[in-house]
Amino acid sequence: MTLGSVSLTSMDLQSTDEMRRNSTLICAPIMAESVDQMLIQMKRAKELGADIAEVRVDFLKSFSPRNDLETLIKQGPLPTLITYRPKWEGGQYDGDENKRQKALQLAMELGADFIDIELKVAQEFYNFIQGKKPEKVKIIVSSHNYECTPSIKDIGDLAVRIQATGADIVKIATTALDITDNARMFHIIANLQVPVIGLVMGERGLMSRVLAAKYGAFLTFGSIEAGVVSAPGQPTIKDLLELYNFRQIGADTKVYGVIGNPVGHSKSPLLYNAAFKHVGFNGIYLPLLVDSVANFISTYSSPDFAGYSYTIPHKEDGLKCCNEVDPIAKEIGAISCMIRRPVDGKLKGYNVDYLGAIKAIEEALGASNGAPASVSPLAGKLFVVVGAGGAGKAIAYGAYEKGARVVVANRTFGKAKELASKVGGQAITLAELKDFHPEEGTILANTTSVGMKPRIEDTLLPKEALKHYALVFDAVYTPKSTTLLREAQEAGSTIVYGTEMFINQAFVQFERFTGLPAPKQLIRDVLARNT
């Protein structure tokens, strides 16, 4: 197996199965205070599916170069990348530079597969070793920018400087200030004619680590356990392989994702990636932490960026970026789903939120009322929608369509009034909601983020006020059982979990993304395991 000029045939790679669609390796950072702990971590990394271990010897409490390197290289169960990172490049080592370079030279002599040397001292290191480099060893020359991601020109110039040192592999790590920063790194990886490790650090840089496989990067890093990372934004090996189906990502893999801010709580990647894999669809679904929808859409305009789900707070901004909007979404004034048409690349927006929520509420009411299937159990009911954002608009519209009498409660009265006028309803402020005493059989639907992780104790209404409602629905699904729902149930209301809305709209979106029937039971099972 080769990538550019770097031969990997002698390496004990973890994945040689026929399903592998890329040659990008998974490298596990090994950071421990003793050699024994490092060997245990390397064994665990191999079990998890890593291809290479980056042995961070700068983390060792007491480092005896000859003995420790020999043990780690000879006894380690994975091919080794030896890194002895100094403090001035974000590492732990704060000693004599000459000693550090001697240790890296020794690592090469003892049979390390790769060593990492920083660009700042690369020329000095090459002079130091005087051409004495075993054929097997490949030198990675690295540059880390912990402040930003420079322009394509500046990253390109940096790559040329790294190549000029004689590097076998170019490594550039930058920091994402915006999700669009990843695009510049993808451009470099795809166009450089030598093996490249190109990563963008931080939560907004996650896509660079996963899509490294799509653009042909030499490797990506995956941590052994969540939170124990060698750089910000690193996913785990388990997530790379099991959540993102990393081995199956190819150059032609279509990219989908959920656009939101925040987005880390979303269960969508779990559902869609499992469903894509189940039906054999060549797609990857990512959490996309987006600050500006317009910037994101204009940056990722390639046909490979094929579709998105929209969540708080971007449903209305998403609509503005569409070339075409489904009439229902236009009426609602927000989208929850966007598809790029393969024929002409135009973006079409839909709103499937209302389908998911209204169906779940109708099912719960139908079961409790025994209403005939021909008439919606919502017809004639008083329906209080809390929130006038994208989800609020969708659910108010859906309830109105089914014949309910809608009341919109919102922090800003102006927004509540605007939405209520569109659905022939009444507007109140959130402050008024507490003393709003509705008639028997009223429905309450929360479409705000109140009660969502991490602020799970927050709730819209005191428990006492909930006794007036026959049914309470909460669009929040992390956690599944919110304080609002728990207290509503205690007050005697029928409750509908946000997961039901989420799952119903997931079925519809999956079919729009893929053109295939949704594997409904699989999607339900995945969500059940993860809520």
Short mmCIF file of C-alpha atoms in Angstrom, two decimals:
data_model
loop_
_atom_site.label_atom_id
_atom_site.label_comp_id
_atom_site.label_asym_id
_atom_site.label_seq_id
_atom_site.Cartn_x
_atom_site.Cartn_y
_atom_site.Cartn_z
CA MET A 1 0.00 0.00 0.00
CA THR A 2 1.50 3.37 -0.97
CA LEU A 3 0.65 7.02 -0.79
CA GLY A 4 2.83 9.25 -2.95
CA SER A 5 6.45 8.38 -2.24
CA VAL A 6 5.76 6.85 1.16
CA SER A 7 5.67 3.06 1.15
CA LEU A 8 3.53 1.44 3.81
CA THR A 9 3.85 -2.18 2.71
CA SER A 10 5.94 -3.16 5.73
CA MET A 11 3.54 -1.61 8.19
CA ASP A 12 1.08 -3.61 10.21
CA LEU A 13 -2.01 -1.73 9.08
CA GLN A 14 -5.24 -2.51 10.84
CA SER A 15 -7.63 -2.44 7.92
CA THR A 16 -6.84 -4.52 4.87
CA ASP A 17 -10.44 -5.49 4.19
CA GLU A 18 -11.95 -4.96 0.75
CA MET A 19 -14.37 -2.36 2.10
CA ARG A 20 -11.66 0.23 2.66
CA ARG A 21 -12.22 3.13 0.24
CA ASN A 22 -9.28 5.37 1.17
CA SER A 23 -5.63 5.12 2.16
CA THR A 24 -5.77 7.70 4.98
CA LEU A 25 -4.38 6.23 8.18
CA ILE A 26 -5.69 6.69 11.71
CA CYS A 27 -2.96 7.75 14.12
CA ALA A 28 -3.50 7.49 17.88
CA PRO A 29 -1.62 10.00 20.07
CA ILE A 30 0.01 8.14 22.98
CA MET A 31 0.42 10.46 25.94
CA ALA A 32 1.41 8.90 29.26
CA GLU A 33 3.91 9.56 32.03
CA SER A 34 5.60 6.13 31.89
CA VAL A 35 6.74 3.71 29.20
CA ASP A 36 4.56 0.93 30.66
CA GLN A 37 1.47 3.13 30.44
CA MET A 38 2.38 4.03 26.88
CA LEU A 39 2.61 0.35 25.88
CA ILE A 40 -0.82 -0.26 27.44
CA GLN A 41 -2.23 2.70 25.48
CA MET A 42 -0.64 1.44 22.25
CA LYS A 43 -2.24 -1.98 22.77
CA ARG A 44 -5.60 -0.30 23.34
CA ALA A 45 -5.15 1.87 20.22
CA LYS A 46 -4.50 -1.25 18.14
CA GLU A 47 -7.61 -2.95 19.56
CA LEU A 48 -9.68 0.12 18.69
CA GLY A 49 -8.46 0.04 15.08
CA ALA A 50 -5.65 2.62 14.86
CA ASP A 51 -2.99 2.15 12.15
CA ILE A 52 -0.14 4.12 13.76
CA ALA A 53 0.78 5.29 17.26
CA GLU A 54 2.17 8.80 17.69
CA VAL A 55 4.40 8.30 20.72
CA ARG A 56 4.61 11.66 22.50
CA VAL A 57 7.84 11.14 24.45
CA ASP A 58 7.63 14.75 25.69
CA PHE A 59 4.89 13.51 28.09
CA LEU A 60 7.19 11.00 29.82
CA LYS A 61 8.04 12.03 33.38
CA SER A 62 11.50 10.53 33.25
CA PHE A 63 12.83 9.89 29.74
CA SER A 64 15.89 7.73 29.15
CA PRO A 65 16.17 7.97 25.35
CA ARG A 66 18.02 4.75 24.43
CA ASN A 67 16.17 2.38 26.77
CA ASP A 68 12.74 3.95 26.47
CA LEU A 69 12.77 4.39 22.70
CA GLU A 70 14.01 0.84 22.17
CA THR A 71 11.21 -0.54 24.34
CA LEU A 72 8.50 1.61 22.74
CA ILE A 73 9.61 0.95 19.16
CA LYS A 74 10.44 -2.77 19.52
CA GLN A 75 7.64 -3.79 21.90
CA GLY A 76 4.89 -1.47 20.68
CA PRO A 77 2.17 -3.35 18.75
CA LEU A 78 1.77 -0.58 16.15
CA PRO A 79 4.06 1.24 13.71
CA THR A 80 5.50 4.25 15.54
CA LEU A 81 5.63 7.97 14.90
CA ILE A 82 8.02 9.45 17.47
CA THR A 83 7.23 13.04 18.45
CA TYR A 84 9.25 14.98 21.04
CA ARG A 85 7.33 18.24 20.94
CA PRO A 86 8.94 21.33 22.53
CA LYS A 87 6.94 23.90 24.50
CA TRP A 88 7.51 26.53 21.82
CA GLU A 89 5.43 24.38 19.41
CA GLY A 90 2.70 23.43 21.87
CA GLY A 91 4.41 20.41 23.48
CA GLN A 92 5.74 19.52 26.94
CA TYR A 93 9.54 19.45 26.43
CA ASP A 94 11.41 22.42 27.87
CA GLY A 95 15.05 21.35 27.74
CA ASP A 96 18.18 21.42 25.61
CA GLU A 97 17.40 21.43 21.86
CA ASN A 98 20.52 19.46 20.99
CA LYS A 99 19.45 16.62 23.32
CA ARG A 100 15.99 16.59 21.80
CA GLN A 101 17.32 16.28 18.27
CA LYS A 102 19.74 13.54 19.35
CA ALA A 103 16.79 11.57 20.76
CA LEU A 104 14.93 11.88 17.44
CA GLN A 105 18.04 10.71 15.57
CA LEU A 106 18.26 7.76 17.95
CA ALA A 107 14.58 6.94 17.28
CA MET A 108 15.40 6.65 13.58
CA GLU A 109 18.35 4.35 14.25
CA LEU A 110 16.22 2.14 16.52
CA GLY A 111 13.61 1.54 13.81
CA ALA A 112 10.84 4.13 14.26
CA ASP A 113 8.63 4.27 11.18
CA PHE A 114 8.21 8.05 11.35
CA ILE A 115 9.64 10.95 13.29
CA ASP A 116 8.19 14.46 13.53
CA ILE A 117 10.42 17.53 13.45
CA GLU A 118 9.14 21.11 13.55
CA LEU A 119 9.70 23.38 10.53
CA LYS A 120 11.42 25.98 12.72
CA VAL A 121 14.37 23.60 13.33
CA ALA A 122 14.00 21.22 10.36
CA GLN A 123 17.03 22.52 8.44
CA GLU A 124 19.12 22.37 11.60
CA PHE A 125 17.98 18.77 12.17
CA TYR A 126 18.80 17.68 8.62
CA ASN A 127 22.29 19.22 9.03
CA PHE A 128 22.58 17.47 12.41
CA ILE A 129 21.88 13.98 10.99
CA GLN A 130 24.14 14.60 7.96
CA GLY A 131 22.06 12.44 5.64
CA LYS A 132 22.20 9.44 7.96
CA LYS A 133 18.58 8.39 7.66
CA PRO A 134 17.55 4.75 7.41
CA GLU A 135 15.53 4.09 4.24
CA LYS A 136 12.53 2.85 6.23
CA VAL A 137 12.14 6.03 8.30
CA LYS A 138 10.02 8.86 6.97
CA ILE A 139 10.45 12.38 8.31
CA ILE A 140 7.35 14.48 8.92
CA VAL A 141 8.14 18.19 9.00
CA SER A 142 5.38 19.99 10.88
CA SER A 143 3.99 23.45 11.47
CA HIS A 144 1.32 24.30 14.04
CA ASN A 145 -0.66 27.54 14.10
CA TYR A 146 -2.68 27.85 17.32
CA GLU A 147 -4.20 31.21 16.40
CA CYS A 148 -5.91 30.97 13.01
CA THR A 149 -6.00 29.42 9.53
CA PRO A 150 -4.10 31.63 7.05
CA SER A 151 -5.09 32.28 3.42
CA ILE A 152 -4.70 29.57 0.74
CA LYS A 153 -1.66 31.45 -0.57
CA ASP A 154 -0.01 31.56 2.85
CA ILE A 155 -0.72 27.88 3.57
CA GLY A 156 0.56 27.02 0.07
CA ASP A 157 3.77 29.00 0.67
CA LEU A 158 4.18 27.26 4.01
CA ALA A 159 3.79 23.84 2.34
CA VAL A 160 6.46 24.77 -0.24
CA ARG A 161 8.84 25.81 2.58
CA ILE A 162 8.23 22.50 4.35
CA GLN A 163 8.82 20.52 1.13
CA ALA A 164 12.05 22.44 0.52
CA THR A 165 13.51 21.05 3.77
CA GLY A 166 13.47 17.55 2.23
CA ALA A 167 10.42 16.38 4.21
CA ASP A 168 8.95 13.02 3.25
CA ILE A 169 5.58 14.15 4.61
CA VAL A 170 4.23 17.69 5.05
CA LYS A 171 2.21 18.38 8.21
CA ILE A 172 0.25 21.61 8.64
CA ALA A 173 -2.12 22.15 11.57
CA THR A 174 -4.05 25.41 11.90
CA THR A 175 -6.88 26.67 14.10
CA ALA A 176 -10.48 27.14 12.94
CA LEU A 177 -12.05 30.48 13.77
CA ASP A 178 -14.88 29.65 11.36
CA ILE A 179 -16.02 26.40 9.72
CA THR A 180 -15.13 27.85 6.30
CA ASP A 181 -11.43 27.69 7.30
CA ASN A 182 -11.49 23.94 6.57
CA ALA A 183 -12.03 24.60 2.86
CA ARG A 184 -8.57 26.18 2.55
CA MET A 185 -6.97 23.09 4.08
CA PHE A 186 -8.94 20.77 1.77
CA HIS A 187 -7.64 22.77 -1.20
CA ILE A 188 -4.02 22.29 -0.07
CA ILE A 189 -4.41 18.55 0.64
CA ALA A 190 -6.09 17.89 -2.71
CA ASN A 191 -3.56 19.86 -4.75
CA LEU A 192 -0.19 19.17 -3.13
CA GLN A 193 1.71 16.45 -4.96
CA VAL A 194 3.34 15.01 -1.82
CA PRO A 195 1.88 13.18 1.20
CA VAL A 196 0.17 15.73 3.45
CA ILE A 197 -1.26 15.78 6.95
CA GLY A 198 -3.56 18.82 6.93
CA LEU A 199 -5.70 19.45 9.99
CA VAL A 200 -7.73 22.33 11.36
CA MET A 201 -7.95 22.33 15.16
CA GLY A 202 -10.95 23.18 17.33
CA GLU A 203 -14.66 22.23 17.21
CA ARG A 204 -15.15 24.16 13.98
CA GLY A 205 -12.33 22.08 12.46
CA LEU A 206 -13.86 18.64 13.06
CA MET A 207 -14.77 18.19 9.40
CA SER A 208 -11.07 18.48 8.42
CA ARG A 209 -10.31 15.43 10.57
CA VAL A 210 -13.13 13.30 9.18
CA LEU A 211 -12.96 14.43 5.54
CA ALA A 212 -9.17 13.92 5.54
CA ALA A 213 -10.13 10.55 4.02
CA LYS A 214 -12.13 12.18 1.21
CA TYR A 215 -9.39 14.59 0.17
CA GLY A 216 -6.52 12.07 0.42
CA ALA A 217 -4.61 13.22 3.51
CA PHE A 218 -1.83 10.89 4.66
CA LEU A 219 -3.34 10.45 8.13
CA THR A 220 -5.75 11.85 10.67
CA PHE A 221 -5.55 11.67 14.45
CA GLY A 222 -8.01 9.80 16.65
CA SER A 223 -7.83 9.74 20.43
CA ILE A 224 -8.11 6.58 22.54
CA GLU A 225 -10.71 8.17 24.81
CA ALA A 226 -12.96 11.21 24.57
CA GLY A 227 -11.44 14.36 25.98
CA VAL A 228 -7.88 13.01 26.20
CA VAL A 229 -6.55 14.70 23.09
CA SER A 230 -3.22 15.96 21.79
CA ALA A 231 -4.92 18.87 20.00
CA PRO A 232 -8.34 20.59 20.27
CA GLY A 233 -11.21 19.05 18.30
CA GLN A 234 -9.73 15.56 17.96
CA PRO A 235 -12.40 12.85 17.54
CA THR A 236 -11.96 9.41 19.11
CA ILE A 237 -10.80 6.41 17.07
CA LYS A 238 -14.17 4.82 17.92
CA ASP A 239 -16.10 7.79 16.51
CA LEU A 240 -14.00 7.89 13.35
CA LEU A 241 -14.58 4.20 12.66
CA GLU A 242 -18.05 3.57 14.05
CA LEU A 243 -19.86 6.91 13.92
CA TYR A 244 -18.32 8.32 10.73
CA ASN A 245 -17.58 5.01 8.93
CA PHE A 246 -14.11 6.44 8.18
CA ARG A 247 -12.84 3.48 6.14
CA GLN A 248 -15.76 3.80 3.71
CA ILE A 249 -15.20 7.49 2.89
CA GLY A 250 -13.92 7.96 -0.67
CA ALA A 251 -13.17 10.85 -3.02
CA ASP A 252 -16.73 10.56 -4.40
CA THR A 253 -18.48 10.40 -0.99
CA LYS A 254 -21.30 12.94 -0.69
CA VAL A 255 -21.23 15.25 2.35
CA TYR A 256 -24.35 15.95 4.45
CA GLY A 257 -24.70 17.45 7.89
CA VAL A 258 -26.68 19.32 10.48
CA ILE A 259 -26.17 23.09 10.46
CA GLY A 260 -26.61 24.70 13.86
CA ASN A 261 -25.01 26.61 16.72
CA PRO A 262 -24.58 24.87 19.11
CA VAL A 263 -24.54 21.52 17.36
CA GLY A 264 -22.47 19.17 19.55
CA HIS A 265 -25.62 17.82 21.25
CA SER A 266 -27.22 16.67 17.97
CA LYS A 267 -28.04 12.98 17.57
CA SER A 268 -28.44 13.39 13.80
CA PRO A 269 -24.92 12.15 12.88
CA LEU A 270 -25.57 8.93 14.83
CA LEU A 271 -28.81 8.28 12.97
CA TYR A 272 -27.92 9.24 9.42
CA ASN A 273 -24.45 7.65 9.33
CA ALA A 274 -25.84 4.36 10.67
CA ALA A 275 -28.69 4.52 8.14
CA PHE A 276 -26.35 5.41 5.23
CA LYS A 277 -24.16 2.44 6.09
CA HIS A 278 -27.15 0.11 6.48
CA VAL A 279 -28.48 0.82 2.98
CA GLY A 280 -25.02 1.08 1.36
CA PHE A 281 -25.37 4.79 0.53
CA ASN A 282 -22.07 6.56 -0.19
CA GLY A 283 -22.52 9.55 2.13
CA ILE A 284 -21.14 11.03 5.35
CA TYR A 285 -23.17 13.14 7.79
CA LEU A 286 -21.38 15.67 10.02
CA PRO A 287 -22.21 18.10 12.84
CA LEU A 288 -21.57 21.52 11.28
CA LEU A 289 -20.97 24.33 13.77
CA VAL A 290 -21.88 27.28 11.57
CA ASP A 291 -21.72 30.97 12.47
CA SER A 292 -22.89 32.38 9.13
CA VAL A 293 -25.08 30.21 6.89
CA ALA A 294 -24.44 32.45 3.87
CA ASN A 295 -20.64 32.12 4.23
CA PHE A 296 -20.88 28.36 4.71
CA ILE A 297 -23.10 27.84 1.65
CA SER A 298 -20.98 30.04 -0.63
CA THR A 299 -17.74 28.36 0.53
CA TYR A 300 -18.90 24.75 0.15
CA SER A 301 -20.55 25.07 -3.26
CA SER A 302 -19.22 21.81 -4.74
CA PRO A 303 -21.85 19.23 -5.83
CA ASP A 304 -20.28 16.88 -3.24
CA PHE A 305 -21.82 19.01 -0.45
CA ALA A 306 -25.23 17.59 -1.19
CA GLY A 307 -27.66 18.36 1.63
CA TYR A 308 -28.22 19.65 5.14
CA SER A 309 -30.56 19.50 8.09
CA TYR A 310 -31.10 22.84 9.86
CA THR A 311 -31.46 23.40 13.58
CA ILE A 312 -31.47 26.34 16.03
CA PRO A 313 -30.74 29.19 15.22
CA HIS A 314 -30.33 28.84 11.43
CA LYS A 315 -33.70 27.71 10.04
CA GLU A 316 -34.67 31.18 8.81
CA ASP A 317 -31.19 32.08 7.53
CA GLY A 318 -31.13 28.76 5.66
CA LEU A 319 -34.29 29.76 3.78
CA LYS A 320 -32.59 32.97 2.56
CA CYS A 321 -29.80 30.90 1.00
CA CYS A 322 -32.09 28.69 -1.11
CA ASN A 323 -32.48 29.04 -4.87
CA GLU A 324 -35.92 27.51 -4.55
CA VAL A 325 -38.21 27.00 -1.54
CA ASP A 326 -41.00 24.46 -1.13
CA PRO A 327 -44.35 26.35 -0.81
CA ILE A 328 -44.95 25.03 2.73
CA ALA A 329 -41.48 26.11 3.90
CA LYS A 330 -42.08 29.51 2.26
CA GLU A 331 -45.38 29.83 4.13
CA ILE A 332 -43.68 28.87 7.42
CA GLY A 333 -40.74 31.19 6.75
CA ALA A 334 -38.10 28.63 7.77
CA ILE A 335 -36.51 25.46 6.44
CA SER A 336 -35.36 22.34 8.23
CA CYS A 337 -33.85 20.58 5.23
CA MET A 338 -31.87 21.70 2.17
CA ILE A 339 -31.01 19.59 -0.86
CA ARG A 340 -28.58 20.38 -3.68
CA ARG A 341 -30.12 19.26 -6.96
CA PRO A 342 -27.60 17.05 -8.82
CA VAL A 343 -28.75 18.35 -12.24
CA ASP A 344 -27.97 22.03 -11.77
CA GLY A 345 -26.49 22.38 -8.27
CA LYS A 346 -29.41 24.60 -7.16
CA LEU A 347 -30.39 24.48 -3.48
CA LYS A 348 -33.98 23.67 -2.56
CA GLY A 349 -35.34 24.19 0.95
CA TYR A 350 -38.06 22.18 2.69
CA ASN A 351 -39.65 22.20 6.12
CA VAL A 352 -40.34 18.76 7.53
CA ASP A 353 -40.36 19.81 11.21
CA TYR A 354 -44.11 20.31 11.25
CA LEU A 355 -44.69 16.83 9.76
CA GLY A 356 -42.63 15.19 12.48
CA ALA A 357 -44.13 17.13 15.40
CA ILE A 358 -47.76 17.18 14.30
CA LYS A 359 -47.76 13.47 13.47
CA ALA A 360 -46.36 12.63 16.93
CA ILE A 361 -48.92 14.87 18.69
CA GLU A 362 -51.80 13.50 16.62
CA GLU A 363 -50.78 9.93 17.41
CA ALA A 364 -50.69 10.68 21.15
CA LEU A 365 -54.05 12.49 21.05
CA GLY A 366 -55.64 9.85 18.86
CA ALA A 367 -54.58 7.15 21.28
CA SER A 368 -55.99 9.05 24.26
CA ASN A 369 -59.17 10.37 22.58
CA GLY A 370 -60.11 7.52 20.29
CA ALA A 371 -60.78 10.08 17.53
CA PRO A 372 -61.74 8.71 14.07
CA ALA A 373 -58.80 8.49 11.68
CA SER A 374 -60.53 10.73 9.08
CA VAL A 375 -60.57 13.76 11.40
CA SER A 376 -57.43 15.19 12.98
CA PRO A 377 -57.63 15.00 16.77
CA LEU A 378 -56.22 18.54 16.67
CA ALA A 379 -59.31 19.99 14.96
CA GLY A 380 -60.93 22.65 17.15
CA LYS A 381 -58.34 22.27 19.95
CA LEU A 382 -56.59 25.23 21.56
CA PHE A 383 -52.90 24.83 20.71
CA VAL A 384 -50.30 26.96 22.55
CA VAL A 385 -46.96 27.23 20.73
CA VAL A 386 -44.06 28.57 22.78
CA GLY A 387 -41.40 30.21 20.60
CA ALA A 388 -41.66 32.03 17.28
CA GLY A 389 -38.42 30.83 15.67
CA GLY A 390 -38.09 28.27 12.86
CA ALA A 391 -39.53 25.31 14.80
CA GLY A 392 -42.28 27.48 16.34
CA LYS A 393 -43.37 28.70 12.91
CA ALA A 394 -43.43 25.14 11.56
CA ILE A 395 -45.51 23.72 14.41
CA ALA A 396 -47.91 26.70 14.51
CA TYR A 397 -48.45 26.27 10.78
CA GLY A 398 -48.94 22.50 11.13
CA ALA A 399 -51.46 22.90 13.96
CA TYR A 400 -53.37 25.57 12.00
CA GLU A 401 -53.48 23.30 8.92
CA LYS A 402 -55.07 20.60 11.07
CA GLY A 403 -57.82 22.92 12.28
CA ALA A 404 -56.43 23.86 15.72
CA ARG A 405 -56.87 27.35 17.23
CA VAL A 406 -53.33 28.62 17.72
CA VAL A 407 -51.91 30.80 20.50
CA VAL A 408 -48.28 31.93 20.13
CA ALA A 409 -46.27 32.77 23.26
CA ASN A 410 -42.86 34.37 22.78
CA ARG A 411 -40.36 36.44 24.74
CA THR A 412 -40.66 39.19 22.12
CA PHE A 413 -44.34 40.06 21.70
CA GLY A 414 -43.79 41.53 18.21
CA LYS A 415 -42.58 38.17 16.90
CA ALA A 416 -45.44 36.33 18.59
CA LYS A 417 -47.94 38.73 17.01
CA GLU A 418 -46.38 38.39 13.56
CA LEU A 419 -46.58 34.59 13.67
CA ALA A 420 -50.07 34.53 15.23
CA SER A 421 -51.42 36.77 12.45
CA LYS A 422 -50.21 34.26 9.83
CA VAL A 423 -52.11 31.41 11.45
CA GLY A 424 -55.20 33.38 12.48
CA GLY A 425 -54.26 33.05 16.13
CA GLN A 426 -53.69 34.97 19.34
CA ALA A 427 -50.34 36.31 20.64
CA ILE A 428 -49.12 36.51 24.24
CA THR A 429 -45.75 37.11 25.90
CA LEU A 430 -43.85 34.42 27.79
CA ALA A 431 -44.48 36.37 31.00
CA GLU A 432 -48.24 36.08 30.40
CA LEU A 433 -48.07 32.33 29.76
CA LYS A 434 -47.81 31.49 33.46
CA ASP A 435 -51.22 33.04 34.18
CA PHE A 436 -52.80 31.95 30.91
CA HIS A 437 -55.62 29.61 31.97
CA PRO A 438 -56.67 27.75 28.88
CA GLU A 439 -59.78 25.70 28.40
CA GLU A 440 -59.99 21.97 29.04
CA GLY A 441 -58.04 19.82 26.55
CA THR A 442 -55.47 22.47 25.55
CA ILE A 443 -52.14 21.46 24.01
CA LEU A 444 -48.80 23.06 24.89
CA ALA A 445 -45.83 22.77 22.51
CA ASN A 446 -42.40 24.10 23.51
CA THR A 447 -40.24 24.90 20.46
CA THR A 448 -37.54 26.89 22.31
CA SER A 449 -34.23 25.51 23.57
CA VAL A 450 -35.26 25.96 27.23
CA GLY A 451 -34.33 22.78 29.11
CA MET A 452 -31.77 21.57 26.55
CA LYS A 453 -28.38 20.28 27.70
CA PRO A 454 -26.46 21.60 29.55
CA ARG A 455 -29.22 23.65 31.28
CA ILE A 456 -31.49 20.68 31.89
CA GLU A 457 -33.09 22.07 35.07
CA ASP A 458 -34.59 25.04 33.19
CA THR A 459 -38.30 24.91 32.39
CA LEU A 460 -40.90 27.18 30.81
CA LEU A 461 -43.64 27.00 33.40
CA PRO A 462 -44.09 26.20 37.06
CA LYS A 463 -45.54 22.72 37.63
CA GLU A 464 -48.77 24.23 38.99
CA ALA A 465 -49.51 25.89 35.62
CA LEU A 466 -49.12 22.61 33.71
CA LYS A 467 -52.25 21.02 35.17
CA HIS A 468 -54.30 23.09 32.69
CA TYR A 469 -52.90 21.19 29.69
CA ALA A 470 -54.21 17.89 28.31
CA LEU A 471 -51.01 17.28 26.32
CA VAL A 472 -47.50 18.75 26.52
CA PHE A 473 -44.94 18.39 23.73
CA ASP A 474 -41.27 19.45 24.01
CA ALA A 475 -39.17 19.80 20.85
CA VAL A 476 -36.01 19.50 23.00
CA TYR A 477 -34.72 15.91 22.80
CA THR A 478 -31.42 16.17 24.69
CA PRO A 479 -32.29 15.08 27.32
CA LYS A 480 -35.23 12.98 26.18
CA SER A 481 -37.11 13.52 29.44
CA THR A 482 -36.95 17.28 30.05
CA THR A 483 -37.99 18.95 33.30
CA LEU A 484 -41.05 20.33 31.45
CA LEU A 485 -42.19 16.86 30.35
CA ARG A 486 -41.46 15.24 33.69
CA GLU A 487 -43.48 17.84 35.58
CA ALA A 488 -46.29 17.81 33.00
CA GLN A 489 -46.62 14.05 33.43
CA GLU A 490 -46.71 14.47 37.21
CA ALA A 491 -49.46 17.07 36.71
CA GLY A 492 -51.51 14.52 34.77
CA SER A 493 -50.86 15.61 31.16
CA THR A 494 -50.19 13.26 28.24
CA ILE A 495 -46.62 13.93 27.12
CA VAL A 496 -44.89 13.68 23.74
CA TYR A 497 -41.10 13.49 23.60
CA GLY A 498 -39.07 15.61 21.19
CA THR A 499 -37.47 12.38 19.99
CA GLU A 500 -40.77 11.53 18.24
CA MET A 501 -40.70 14.72 16.18
CA PHE A 502 -37.00 14.18 15.54
CA ILE A 503 -37.47 10.62 14.33
CA ASN A 504 -40.47 11.34 12.10
CA GLN A 505 -38.66 14.16 10.30
CA ALA A 506 -35.50 12.01 10.09
CA PHE A 507 -37.43 9.43 8.03
CA VAL A 508 -38.52 12.13 5.58
CA GLN A 509 -35.08 13.78 5.36
CA PHE A 510 -33.29 10.47 4.84
CA GLU A 511 -35.51 9.77 1.83
CA ARG A 512 -34.89 13.27 0.45
CA PHE A 513 -31.12 12.90 0.89
CA THR A 514 -30.81 9.42 -0.61
CA GLY A 515 -33.87 8.74 -2.75
CA LEU A 516 -34.16 5.46 -0.81
CA PRO A 517 -36.75 4.23 1.70
CA ALA A 518 -35.68 5.01 5.29
CA PRO A 519 -34.66 2.01 7.42
CA LYS A 520 -37.17 3.08 10.08
CA GLN A 521 -36.58 0.37 12.65
CA LEU A 522 -32.80 0.83 12.49
CA ILE A 523 -33.17 4.60 12.98
CA ARG A 524 -35.50 4.04 15.96
CA ASP A 525 -33.10 1.50 17.49
CA VAL A 526 -30.06 3.81 17.10
CA LEU A 527 -31.91 6.71 18.72
CA ALA A 528 -33.19 4.50 21.55
CA ARG A 529 -29.62 3.37 22.31
CA ASN A 530 -28.39 6.95 22.41
CA THR A 531 -31.02 8.82 24.45
#
